[in-house]
Tab-separated table of N, CA and C in Angstrom:
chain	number	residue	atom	x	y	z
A	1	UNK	N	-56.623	-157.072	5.791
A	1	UNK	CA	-55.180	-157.036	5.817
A	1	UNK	C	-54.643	-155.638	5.607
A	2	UNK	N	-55.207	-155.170	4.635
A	2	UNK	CA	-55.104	-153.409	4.455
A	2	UNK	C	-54.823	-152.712	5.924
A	3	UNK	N	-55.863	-153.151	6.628
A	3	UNK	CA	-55.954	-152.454	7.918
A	3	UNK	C	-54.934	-153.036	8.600
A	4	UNK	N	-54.492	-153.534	8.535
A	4	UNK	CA	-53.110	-154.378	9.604
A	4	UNK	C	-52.175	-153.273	9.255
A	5	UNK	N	-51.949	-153.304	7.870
A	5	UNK	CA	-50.659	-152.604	7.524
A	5	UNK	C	-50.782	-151.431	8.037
A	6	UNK	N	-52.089	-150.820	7.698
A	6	UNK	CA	-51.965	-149.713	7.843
A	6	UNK	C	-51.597	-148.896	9.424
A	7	UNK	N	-52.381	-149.771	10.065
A	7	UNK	CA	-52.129	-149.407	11.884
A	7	UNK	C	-50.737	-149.940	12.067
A	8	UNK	N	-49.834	-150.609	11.334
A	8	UNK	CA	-48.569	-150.663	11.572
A	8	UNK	C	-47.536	-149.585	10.959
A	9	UNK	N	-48.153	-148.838	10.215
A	9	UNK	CA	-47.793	-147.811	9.735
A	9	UNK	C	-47.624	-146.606	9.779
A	10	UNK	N	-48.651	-146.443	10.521
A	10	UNK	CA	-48.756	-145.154	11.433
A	10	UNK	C	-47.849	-145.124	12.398
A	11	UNK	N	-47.856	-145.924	13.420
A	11	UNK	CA	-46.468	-145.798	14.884
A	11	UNK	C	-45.550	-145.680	14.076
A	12	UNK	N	-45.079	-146.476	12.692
A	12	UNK	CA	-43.355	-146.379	12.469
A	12	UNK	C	-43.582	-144.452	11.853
A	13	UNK	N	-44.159	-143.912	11.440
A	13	UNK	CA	-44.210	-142.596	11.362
A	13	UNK	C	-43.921	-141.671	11.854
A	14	UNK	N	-45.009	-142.544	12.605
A	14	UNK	CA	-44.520	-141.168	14.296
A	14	UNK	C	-43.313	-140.947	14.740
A	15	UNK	N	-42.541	-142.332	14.554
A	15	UNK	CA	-41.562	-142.808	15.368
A	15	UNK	C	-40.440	-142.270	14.196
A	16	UNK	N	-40.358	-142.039	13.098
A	16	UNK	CA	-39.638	-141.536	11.971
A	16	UNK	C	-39.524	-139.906	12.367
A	17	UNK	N	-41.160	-139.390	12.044
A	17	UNK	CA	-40.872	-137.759	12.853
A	17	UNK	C	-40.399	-137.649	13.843
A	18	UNK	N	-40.387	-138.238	14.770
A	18	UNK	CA	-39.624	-137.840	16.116
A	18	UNK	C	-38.540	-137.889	15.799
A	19	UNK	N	-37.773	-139.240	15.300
A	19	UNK	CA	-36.321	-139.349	15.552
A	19	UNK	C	-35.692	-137.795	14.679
A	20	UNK	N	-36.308	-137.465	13.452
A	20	UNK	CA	-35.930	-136.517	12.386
A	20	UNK	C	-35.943	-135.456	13.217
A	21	UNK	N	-36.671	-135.357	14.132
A	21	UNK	CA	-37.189	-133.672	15.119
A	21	UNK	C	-36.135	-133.731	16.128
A	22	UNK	N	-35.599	-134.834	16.736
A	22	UNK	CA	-34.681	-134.869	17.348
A	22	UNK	C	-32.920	-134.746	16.556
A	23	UNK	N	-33.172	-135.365	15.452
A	23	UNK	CA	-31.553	-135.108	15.252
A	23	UNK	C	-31.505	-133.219	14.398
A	24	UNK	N	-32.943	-132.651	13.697
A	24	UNK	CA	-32.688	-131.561	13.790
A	24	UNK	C	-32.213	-130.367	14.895
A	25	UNK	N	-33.217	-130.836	15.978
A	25	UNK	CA	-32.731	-130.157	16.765
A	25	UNK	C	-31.542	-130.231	17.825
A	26	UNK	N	-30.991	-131.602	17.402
A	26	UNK	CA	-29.736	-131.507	18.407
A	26	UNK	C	-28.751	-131.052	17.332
A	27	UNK	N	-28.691	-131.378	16.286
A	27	UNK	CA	-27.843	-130.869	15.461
A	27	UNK	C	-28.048	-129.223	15.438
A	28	UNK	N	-28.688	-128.419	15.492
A	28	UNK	CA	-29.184	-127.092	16.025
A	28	UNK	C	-28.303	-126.801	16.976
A	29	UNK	N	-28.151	-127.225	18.201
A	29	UNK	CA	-27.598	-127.042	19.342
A	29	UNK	C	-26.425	-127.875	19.767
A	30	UNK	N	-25.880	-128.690	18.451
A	30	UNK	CA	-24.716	-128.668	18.394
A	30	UNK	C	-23.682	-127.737	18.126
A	31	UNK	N	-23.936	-126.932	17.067
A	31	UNK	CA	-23.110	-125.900	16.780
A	31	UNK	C	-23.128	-124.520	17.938
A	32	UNK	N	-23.653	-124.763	18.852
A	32	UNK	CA	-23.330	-124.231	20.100
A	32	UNK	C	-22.593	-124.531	21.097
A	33	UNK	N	-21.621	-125.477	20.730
A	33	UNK	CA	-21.468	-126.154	22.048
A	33	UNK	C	-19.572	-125.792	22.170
A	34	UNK	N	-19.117	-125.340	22.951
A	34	UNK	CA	-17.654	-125.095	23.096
A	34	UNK	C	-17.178	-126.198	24.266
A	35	UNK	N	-15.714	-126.468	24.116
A	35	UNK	CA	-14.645	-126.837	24.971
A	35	UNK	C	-14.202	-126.242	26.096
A	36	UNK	N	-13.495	-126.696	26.953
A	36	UNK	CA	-12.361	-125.775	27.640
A	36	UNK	C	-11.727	-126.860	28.638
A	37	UNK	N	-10.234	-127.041	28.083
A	37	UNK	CA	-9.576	-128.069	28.665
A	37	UNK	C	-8.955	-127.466	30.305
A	38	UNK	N	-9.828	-127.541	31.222
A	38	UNK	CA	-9.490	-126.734	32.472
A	38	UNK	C	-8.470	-127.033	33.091
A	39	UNK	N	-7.598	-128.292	32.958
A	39	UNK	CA	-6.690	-129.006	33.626
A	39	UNK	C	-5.519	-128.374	32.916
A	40	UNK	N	-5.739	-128.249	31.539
A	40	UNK	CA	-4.324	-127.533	30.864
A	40	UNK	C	-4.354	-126.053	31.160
A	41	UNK	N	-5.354	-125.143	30.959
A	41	UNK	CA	-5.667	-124.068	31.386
A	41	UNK	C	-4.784	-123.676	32.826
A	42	UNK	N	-5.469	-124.383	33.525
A	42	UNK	CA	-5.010	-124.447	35.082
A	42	UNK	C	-3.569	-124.725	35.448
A	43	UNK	N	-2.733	-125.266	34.594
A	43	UNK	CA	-1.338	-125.698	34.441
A	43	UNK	C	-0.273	-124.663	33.901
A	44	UNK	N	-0.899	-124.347	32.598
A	44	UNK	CA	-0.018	-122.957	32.236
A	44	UNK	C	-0.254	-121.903	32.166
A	45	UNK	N	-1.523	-121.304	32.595
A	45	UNK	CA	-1.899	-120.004	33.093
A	45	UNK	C	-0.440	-119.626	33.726
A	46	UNK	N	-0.035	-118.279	33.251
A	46	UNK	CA	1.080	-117.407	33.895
A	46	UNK	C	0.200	-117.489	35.113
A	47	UNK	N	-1.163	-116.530	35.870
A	47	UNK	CA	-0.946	-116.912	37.369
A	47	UNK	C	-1.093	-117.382	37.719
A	48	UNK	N	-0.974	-118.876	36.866
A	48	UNK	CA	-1.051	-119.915	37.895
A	48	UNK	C	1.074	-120.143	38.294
A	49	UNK	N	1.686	-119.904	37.127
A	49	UNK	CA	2.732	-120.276	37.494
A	49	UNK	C	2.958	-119.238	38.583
A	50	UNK	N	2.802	-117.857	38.526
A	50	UNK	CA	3.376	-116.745	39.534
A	50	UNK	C	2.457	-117.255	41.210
A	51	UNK	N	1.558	-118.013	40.831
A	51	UNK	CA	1.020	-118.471	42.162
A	51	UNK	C	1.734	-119.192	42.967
A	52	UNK	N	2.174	-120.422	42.088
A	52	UNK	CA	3.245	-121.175	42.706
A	52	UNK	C	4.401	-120.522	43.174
A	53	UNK	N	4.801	-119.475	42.099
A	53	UNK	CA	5.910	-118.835	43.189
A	53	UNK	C	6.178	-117.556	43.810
A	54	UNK	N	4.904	-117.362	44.258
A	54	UNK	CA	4.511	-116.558	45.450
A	54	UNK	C	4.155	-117.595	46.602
A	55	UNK	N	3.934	-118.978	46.303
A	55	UNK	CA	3.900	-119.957	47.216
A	55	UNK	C	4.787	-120.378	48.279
A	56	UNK	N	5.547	-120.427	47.187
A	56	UNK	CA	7.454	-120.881	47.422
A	56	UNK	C	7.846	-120.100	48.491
A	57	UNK	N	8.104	-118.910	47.700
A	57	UNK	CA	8.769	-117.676	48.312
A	57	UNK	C	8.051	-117.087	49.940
A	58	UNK	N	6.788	-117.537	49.814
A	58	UNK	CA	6.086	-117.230	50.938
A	58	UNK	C	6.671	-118.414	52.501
A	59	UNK	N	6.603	-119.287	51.692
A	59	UNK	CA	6.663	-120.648	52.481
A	59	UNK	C	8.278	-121.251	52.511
A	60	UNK	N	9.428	-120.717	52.249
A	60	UNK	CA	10.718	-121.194	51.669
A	60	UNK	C	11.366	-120.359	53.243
A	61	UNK	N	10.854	-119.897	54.062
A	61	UNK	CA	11.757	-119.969	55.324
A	61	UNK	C	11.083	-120.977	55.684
A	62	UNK	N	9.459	-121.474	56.519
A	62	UNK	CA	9.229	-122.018	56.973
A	62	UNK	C	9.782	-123.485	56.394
A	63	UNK	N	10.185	-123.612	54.994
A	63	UNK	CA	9.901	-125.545	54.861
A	63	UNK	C	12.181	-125.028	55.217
A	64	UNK	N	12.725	-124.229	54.739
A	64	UNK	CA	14.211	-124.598	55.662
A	64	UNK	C	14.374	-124.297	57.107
A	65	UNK	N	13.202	-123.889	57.897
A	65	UNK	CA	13.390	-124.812	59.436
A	65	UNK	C	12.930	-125.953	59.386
A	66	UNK	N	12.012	-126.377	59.225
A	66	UNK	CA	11.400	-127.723	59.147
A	66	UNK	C	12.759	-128.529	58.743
A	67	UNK	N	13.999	-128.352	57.645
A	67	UNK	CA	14.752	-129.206	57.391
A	67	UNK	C	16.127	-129.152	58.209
A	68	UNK	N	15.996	-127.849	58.466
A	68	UNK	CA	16.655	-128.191	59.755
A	68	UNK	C	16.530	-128.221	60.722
A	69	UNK	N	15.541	-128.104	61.341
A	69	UNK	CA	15.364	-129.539	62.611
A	69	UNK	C	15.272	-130.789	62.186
A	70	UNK	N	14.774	-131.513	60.938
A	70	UNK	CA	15.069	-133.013	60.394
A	70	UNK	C	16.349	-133.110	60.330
A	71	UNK	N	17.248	-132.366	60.085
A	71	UNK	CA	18.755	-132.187	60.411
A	71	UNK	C	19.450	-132.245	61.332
A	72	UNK	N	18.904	-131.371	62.593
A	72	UNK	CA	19.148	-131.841	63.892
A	72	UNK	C	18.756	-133.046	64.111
A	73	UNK	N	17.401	-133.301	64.299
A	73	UNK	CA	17.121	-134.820	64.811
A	73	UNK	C	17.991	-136.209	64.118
A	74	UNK	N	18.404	-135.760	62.896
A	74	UNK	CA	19.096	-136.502	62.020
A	74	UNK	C	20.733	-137.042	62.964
A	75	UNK	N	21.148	-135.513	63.344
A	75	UNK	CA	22.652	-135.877	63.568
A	75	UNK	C	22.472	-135.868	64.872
A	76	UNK	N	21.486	-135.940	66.113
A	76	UNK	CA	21.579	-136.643	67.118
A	76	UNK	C	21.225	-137.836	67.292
A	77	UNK	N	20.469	-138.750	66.796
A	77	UNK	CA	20.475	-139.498	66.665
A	77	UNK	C	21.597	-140.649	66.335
A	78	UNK	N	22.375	-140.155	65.118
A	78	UNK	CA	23.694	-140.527	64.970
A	78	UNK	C	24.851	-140.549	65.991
A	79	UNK	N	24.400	-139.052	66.471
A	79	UNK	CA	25.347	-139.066	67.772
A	79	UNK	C	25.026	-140.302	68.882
A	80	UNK	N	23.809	-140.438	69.309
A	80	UNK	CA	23.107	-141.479	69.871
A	80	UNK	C	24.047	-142.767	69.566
A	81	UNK	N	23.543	-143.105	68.361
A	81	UNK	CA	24.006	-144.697	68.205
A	81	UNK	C	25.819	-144.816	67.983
A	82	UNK	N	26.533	-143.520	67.644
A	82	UNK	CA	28.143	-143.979	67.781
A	82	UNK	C	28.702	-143.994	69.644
A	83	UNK	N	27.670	-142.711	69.738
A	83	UNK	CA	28.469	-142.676	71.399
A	83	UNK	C	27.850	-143.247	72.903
A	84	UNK	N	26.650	-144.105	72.646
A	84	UNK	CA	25.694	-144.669	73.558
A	84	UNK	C	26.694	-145.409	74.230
A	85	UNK	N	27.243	-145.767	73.802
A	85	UNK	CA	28.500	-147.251	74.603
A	85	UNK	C	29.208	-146.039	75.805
A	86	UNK	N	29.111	-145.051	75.015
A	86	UNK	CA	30.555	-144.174	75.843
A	86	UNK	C	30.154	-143.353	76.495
A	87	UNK	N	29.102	-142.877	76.283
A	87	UNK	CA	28.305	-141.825	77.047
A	87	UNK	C	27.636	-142.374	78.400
A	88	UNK	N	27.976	-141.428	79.313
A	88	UNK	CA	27.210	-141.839	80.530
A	88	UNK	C	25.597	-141.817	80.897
A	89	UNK	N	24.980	-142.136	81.608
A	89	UNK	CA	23.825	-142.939	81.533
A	89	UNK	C	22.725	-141.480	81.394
A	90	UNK	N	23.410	-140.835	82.292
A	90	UNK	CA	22.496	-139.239	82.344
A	90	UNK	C	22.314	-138.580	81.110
A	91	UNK	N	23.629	-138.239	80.268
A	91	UNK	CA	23.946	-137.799	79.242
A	91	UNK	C	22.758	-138.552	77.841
A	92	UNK	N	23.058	-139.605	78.004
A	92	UNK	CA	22.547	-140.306	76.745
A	92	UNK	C	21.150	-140.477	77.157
A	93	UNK	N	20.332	-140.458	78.604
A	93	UNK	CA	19.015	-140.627	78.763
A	93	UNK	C	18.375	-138.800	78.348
A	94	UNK	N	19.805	-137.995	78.629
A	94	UNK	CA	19.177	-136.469	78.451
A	94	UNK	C	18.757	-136.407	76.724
A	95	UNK	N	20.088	-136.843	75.865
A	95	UNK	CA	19.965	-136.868	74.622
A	95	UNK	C	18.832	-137.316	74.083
A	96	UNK	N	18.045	-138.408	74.201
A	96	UNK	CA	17.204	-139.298	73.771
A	96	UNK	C	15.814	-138.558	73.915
A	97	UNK	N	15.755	-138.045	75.282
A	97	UNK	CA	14.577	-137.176	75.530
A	97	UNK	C	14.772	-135.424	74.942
A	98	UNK	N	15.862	-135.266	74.512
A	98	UNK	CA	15.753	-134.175	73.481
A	98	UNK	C	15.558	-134.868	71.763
A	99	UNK	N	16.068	-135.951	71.591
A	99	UNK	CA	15.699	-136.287	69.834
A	99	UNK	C	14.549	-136.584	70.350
A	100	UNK	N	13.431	-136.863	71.030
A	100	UNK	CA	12.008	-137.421	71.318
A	100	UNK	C	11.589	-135.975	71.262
A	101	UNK	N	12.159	-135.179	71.983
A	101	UNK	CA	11.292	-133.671	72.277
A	101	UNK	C	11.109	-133.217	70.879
A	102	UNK	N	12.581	-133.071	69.956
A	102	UNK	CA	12.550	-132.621	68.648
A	102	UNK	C	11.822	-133.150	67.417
A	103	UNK	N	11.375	-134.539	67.537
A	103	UNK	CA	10.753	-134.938	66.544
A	103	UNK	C	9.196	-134.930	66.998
A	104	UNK	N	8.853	-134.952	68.036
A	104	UNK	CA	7.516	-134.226	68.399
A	104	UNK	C	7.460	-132.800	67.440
A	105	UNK	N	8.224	-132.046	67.926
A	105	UNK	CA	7.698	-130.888	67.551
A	105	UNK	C	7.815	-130.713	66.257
A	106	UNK	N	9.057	-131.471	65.337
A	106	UNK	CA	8.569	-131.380	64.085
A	106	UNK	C	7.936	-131.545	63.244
A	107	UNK	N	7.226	-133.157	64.167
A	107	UNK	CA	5.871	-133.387	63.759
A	107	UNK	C	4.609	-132.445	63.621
A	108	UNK	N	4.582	-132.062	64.447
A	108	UNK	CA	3.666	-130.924	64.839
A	108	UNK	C	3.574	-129.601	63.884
A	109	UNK	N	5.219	-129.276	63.944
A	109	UNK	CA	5.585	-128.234	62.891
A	109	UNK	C	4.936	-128.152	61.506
A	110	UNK	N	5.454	-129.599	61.238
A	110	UNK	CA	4.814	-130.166	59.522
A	110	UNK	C	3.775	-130.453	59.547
A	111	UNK	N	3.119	-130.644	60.464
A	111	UNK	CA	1.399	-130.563	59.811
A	111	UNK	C	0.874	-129.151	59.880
A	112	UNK	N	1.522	-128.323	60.746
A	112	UNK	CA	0.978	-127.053	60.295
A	112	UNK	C	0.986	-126.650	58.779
A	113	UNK	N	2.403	-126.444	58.983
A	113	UNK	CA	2.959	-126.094	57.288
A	113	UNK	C	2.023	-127.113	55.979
A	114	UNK	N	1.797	-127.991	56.254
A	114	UNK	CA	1.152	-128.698	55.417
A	114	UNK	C	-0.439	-127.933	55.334
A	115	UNK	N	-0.943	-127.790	56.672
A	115	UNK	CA	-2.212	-127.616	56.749
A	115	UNK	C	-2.345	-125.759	56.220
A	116	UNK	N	-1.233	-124.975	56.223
A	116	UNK	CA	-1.312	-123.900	56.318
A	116	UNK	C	-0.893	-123.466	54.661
A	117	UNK	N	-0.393	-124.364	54.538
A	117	UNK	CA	0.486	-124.216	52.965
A	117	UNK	C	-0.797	-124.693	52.136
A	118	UNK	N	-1.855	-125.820	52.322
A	118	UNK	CA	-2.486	-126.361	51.634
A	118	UNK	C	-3.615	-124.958	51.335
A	119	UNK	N	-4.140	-124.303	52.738
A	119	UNK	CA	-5.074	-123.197	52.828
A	119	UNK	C	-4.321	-121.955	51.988
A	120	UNK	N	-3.334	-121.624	51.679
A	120	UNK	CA	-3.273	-120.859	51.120
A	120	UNK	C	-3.331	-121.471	49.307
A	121	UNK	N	-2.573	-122.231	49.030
A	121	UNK	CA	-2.477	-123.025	47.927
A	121	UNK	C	-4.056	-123.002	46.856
A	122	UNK	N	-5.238	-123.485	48.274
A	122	UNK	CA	-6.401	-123.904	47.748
A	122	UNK	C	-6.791	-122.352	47.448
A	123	UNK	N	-6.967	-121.483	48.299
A	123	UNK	CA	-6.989	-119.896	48.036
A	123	UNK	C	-6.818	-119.486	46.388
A	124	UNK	N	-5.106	-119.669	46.520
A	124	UNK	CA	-4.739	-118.855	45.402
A	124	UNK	C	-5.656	-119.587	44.029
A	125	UNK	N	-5.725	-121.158	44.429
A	125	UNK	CA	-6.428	-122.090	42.930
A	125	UNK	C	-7.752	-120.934	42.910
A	126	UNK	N	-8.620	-120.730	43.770
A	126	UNK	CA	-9.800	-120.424	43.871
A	126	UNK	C	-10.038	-118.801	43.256
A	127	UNK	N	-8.958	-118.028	43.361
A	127	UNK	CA	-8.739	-116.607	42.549
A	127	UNK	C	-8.837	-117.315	40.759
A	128	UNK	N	-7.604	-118.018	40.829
A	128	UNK	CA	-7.517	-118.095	39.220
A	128	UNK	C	-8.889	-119.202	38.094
A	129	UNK	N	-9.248	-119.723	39.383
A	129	UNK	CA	-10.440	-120.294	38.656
A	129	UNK	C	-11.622	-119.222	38.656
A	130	UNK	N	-11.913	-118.238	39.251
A	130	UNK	CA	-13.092	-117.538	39.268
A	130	UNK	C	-12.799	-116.692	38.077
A	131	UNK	N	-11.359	-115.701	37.614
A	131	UNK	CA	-10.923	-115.195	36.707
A	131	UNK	C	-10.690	-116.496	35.357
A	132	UNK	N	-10.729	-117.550	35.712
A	132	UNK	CA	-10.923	-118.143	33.909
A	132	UNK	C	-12.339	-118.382	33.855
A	133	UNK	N	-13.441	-118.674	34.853
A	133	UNK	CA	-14.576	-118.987	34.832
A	133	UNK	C	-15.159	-117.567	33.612
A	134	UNK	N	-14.464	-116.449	34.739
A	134	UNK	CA	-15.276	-115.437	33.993
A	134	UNK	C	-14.737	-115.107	32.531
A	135	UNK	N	-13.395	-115.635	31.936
A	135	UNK	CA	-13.059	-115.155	30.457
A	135	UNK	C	-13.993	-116.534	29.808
A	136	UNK	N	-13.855	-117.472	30.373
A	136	UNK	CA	-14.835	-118.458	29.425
A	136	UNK	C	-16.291	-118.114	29.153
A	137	UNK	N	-16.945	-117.671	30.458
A	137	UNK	CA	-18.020	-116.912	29.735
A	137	UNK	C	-18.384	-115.925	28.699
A	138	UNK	N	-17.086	-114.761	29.016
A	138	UNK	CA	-17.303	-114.128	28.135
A	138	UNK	C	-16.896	-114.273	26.048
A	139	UNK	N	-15.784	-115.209	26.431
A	139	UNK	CA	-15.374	-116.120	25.362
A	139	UNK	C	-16.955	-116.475	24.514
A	140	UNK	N	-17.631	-117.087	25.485
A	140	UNK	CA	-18.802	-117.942	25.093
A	140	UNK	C	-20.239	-117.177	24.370
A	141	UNK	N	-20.182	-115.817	25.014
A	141	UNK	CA	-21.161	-115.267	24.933
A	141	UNK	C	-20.740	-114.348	23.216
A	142	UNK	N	-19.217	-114.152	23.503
A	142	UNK	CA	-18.838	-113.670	21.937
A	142	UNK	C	-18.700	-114.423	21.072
A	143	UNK	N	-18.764	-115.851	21.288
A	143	UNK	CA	-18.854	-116.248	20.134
A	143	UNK	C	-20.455	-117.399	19.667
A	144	UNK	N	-21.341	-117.192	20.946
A	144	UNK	CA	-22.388	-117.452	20.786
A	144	UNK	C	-22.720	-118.672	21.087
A	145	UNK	N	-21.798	-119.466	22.323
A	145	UNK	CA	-21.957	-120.898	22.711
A	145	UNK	C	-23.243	-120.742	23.140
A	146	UNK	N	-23.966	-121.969	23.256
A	146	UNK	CA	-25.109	-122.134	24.187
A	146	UNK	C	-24.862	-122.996	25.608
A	147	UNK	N	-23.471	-123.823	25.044
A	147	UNK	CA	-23.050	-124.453	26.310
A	147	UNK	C	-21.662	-124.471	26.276
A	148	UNK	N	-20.832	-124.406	27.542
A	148	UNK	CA	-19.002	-125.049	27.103
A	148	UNK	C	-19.043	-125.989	28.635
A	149	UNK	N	-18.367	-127.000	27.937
A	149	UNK	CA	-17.925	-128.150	28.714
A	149	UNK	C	-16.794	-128.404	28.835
A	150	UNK	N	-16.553	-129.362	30.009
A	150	UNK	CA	-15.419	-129.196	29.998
A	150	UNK	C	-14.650	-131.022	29.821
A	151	UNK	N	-13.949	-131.218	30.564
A	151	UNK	CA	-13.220	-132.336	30.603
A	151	UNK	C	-14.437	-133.661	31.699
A	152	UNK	N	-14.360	-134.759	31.373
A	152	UNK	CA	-14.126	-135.541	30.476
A	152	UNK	C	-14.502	-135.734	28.832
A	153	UNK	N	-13.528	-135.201	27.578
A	153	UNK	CA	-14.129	-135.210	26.595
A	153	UNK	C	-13.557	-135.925	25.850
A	154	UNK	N	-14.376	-137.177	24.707
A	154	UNK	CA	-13.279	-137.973	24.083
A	154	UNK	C	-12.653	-137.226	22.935
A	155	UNK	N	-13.712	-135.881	22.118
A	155	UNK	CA	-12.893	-135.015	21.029
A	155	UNK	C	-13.307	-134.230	21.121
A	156	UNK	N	-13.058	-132.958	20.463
A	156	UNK	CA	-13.403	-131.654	20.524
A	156	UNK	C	-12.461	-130.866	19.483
A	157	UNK	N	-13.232	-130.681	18.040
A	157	UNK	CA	-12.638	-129.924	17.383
A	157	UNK	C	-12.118	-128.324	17.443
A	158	UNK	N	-11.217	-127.945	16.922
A	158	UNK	CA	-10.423	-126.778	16.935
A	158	UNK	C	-11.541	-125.702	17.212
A	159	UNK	N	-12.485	-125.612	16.490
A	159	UNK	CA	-13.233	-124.603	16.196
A	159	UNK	C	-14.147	-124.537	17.505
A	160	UNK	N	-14.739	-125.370	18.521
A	160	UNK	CA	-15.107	-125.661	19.526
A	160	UNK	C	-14.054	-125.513	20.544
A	161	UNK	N	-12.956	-125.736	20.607
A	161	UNK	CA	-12.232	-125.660	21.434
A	161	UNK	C	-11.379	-124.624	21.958
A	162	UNK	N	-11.864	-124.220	23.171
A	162	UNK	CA	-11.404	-122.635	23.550
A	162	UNK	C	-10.356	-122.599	24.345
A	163	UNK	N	-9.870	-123.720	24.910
A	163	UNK	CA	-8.795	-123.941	25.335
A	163	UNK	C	-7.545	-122.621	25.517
A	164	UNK	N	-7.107	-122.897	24.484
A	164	UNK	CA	-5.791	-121.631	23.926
A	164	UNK	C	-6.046	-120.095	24.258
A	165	UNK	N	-7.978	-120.393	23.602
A	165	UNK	CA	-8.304	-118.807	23.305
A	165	UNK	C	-7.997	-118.513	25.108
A	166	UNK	N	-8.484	-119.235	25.994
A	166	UNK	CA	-8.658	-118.645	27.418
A	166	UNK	C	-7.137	-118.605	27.757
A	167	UNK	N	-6.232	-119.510	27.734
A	167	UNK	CA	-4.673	-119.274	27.825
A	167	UNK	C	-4.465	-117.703	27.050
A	168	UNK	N	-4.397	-117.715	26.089
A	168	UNK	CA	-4.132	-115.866	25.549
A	168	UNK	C	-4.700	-115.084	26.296
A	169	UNK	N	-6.283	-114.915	26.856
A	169	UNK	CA	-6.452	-113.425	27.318
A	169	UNK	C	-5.959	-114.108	28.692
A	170	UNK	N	-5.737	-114.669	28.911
A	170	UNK	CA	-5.152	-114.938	30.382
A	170	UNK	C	-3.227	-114.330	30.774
A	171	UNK	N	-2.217	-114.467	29.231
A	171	UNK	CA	-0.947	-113.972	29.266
A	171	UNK	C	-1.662	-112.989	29.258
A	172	UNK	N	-2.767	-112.349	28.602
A	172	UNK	CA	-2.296	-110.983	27.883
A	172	UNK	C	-3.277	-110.137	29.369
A	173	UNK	N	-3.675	-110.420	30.651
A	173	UNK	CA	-4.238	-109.984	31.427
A	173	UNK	C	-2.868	-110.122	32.774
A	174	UNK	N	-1.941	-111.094	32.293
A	174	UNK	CA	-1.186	-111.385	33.197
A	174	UNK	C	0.216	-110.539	32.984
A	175	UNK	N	0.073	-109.471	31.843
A	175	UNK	CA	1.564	-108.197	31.839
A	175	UNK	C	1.168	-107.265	32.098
């Protein structure tokens, strides 16, 4: 019976050192581990706001033609349905094939602008993420992370969390 116990005694051992070798060493390489909430980062970064409005400003003739031709097509159409009774047959078949001509092309118009607005948009994201990529590293390396993660996280204490720190050198790179 001695011997029973004893060969049952040994595996739970093993199985004791391991678990102990494992929570030392993750606990080890816990205190390496940093945050970085990229979605908030990415939101109030100054260039991210000056991105958006270099966006605007870039794109703010093209989206007021776009609204006015939805403007035109708007008030011929109207014209269409008050004066169709009264208008002669030429007139109102000419009209119809100009609101058809015009909303073609604004169709057309707006997917450019969409497609052209989106390519620059994705651009400018792609500058300001390579410039926080690189302050988080260096964030990381000064303060000796072994890893920083990012979002999905359920907590992340202050002292782990670099969040802010990358918002500051980010104003203070952005005057």
């Amino acid at each position: 019976m001695n011997m029973t116990i004893k060969n049952n005694y040994i595996p739970l051992m093993k199985g004791f050192i391991l678990i102990l070798a494992l929570l030392i060493t993750t606990s080890s390489y816990a205190a390496g581990v940093g945050f970085v909430n990229i979605s908030i980062v990415m939101q109030k970064a100054p260039q991210s706001i000056s991105a958006v409005q270099r966006l605007e400003a870039e794109f703010d003739k093209k989206d007021a033609e776009l609204l006015e031709l939805e403007d035109d097509i708007r008030k011929g159409e109207i014209l269409l349905r008050r004066s169709s009774r009264t208008m002669d047959e030429e007139k109102r078949e000419r009209l119809q094939a100009r609101i058809i001509s015009m909303k073609r092309e604004f169709k057309e118009r707006r997917e450019e602008f969409k497609e052209e607005f989106n390519k620059r948009r994705t651009e400018e994201q792609a500058k300001i993420q390579k410039e926080v990529l690189e302050i988080i590293k260096e964030l990381a390396k000064r303060k000796d992370f072994d890893i920083v993660v990012s979002e999905p996280i359920l907590y992340a204490d202050d002292q782990v969390n670099l969040t802010d720190q990358v918002l500051d050198v980010l104003e203070k790179r952005a005057e």
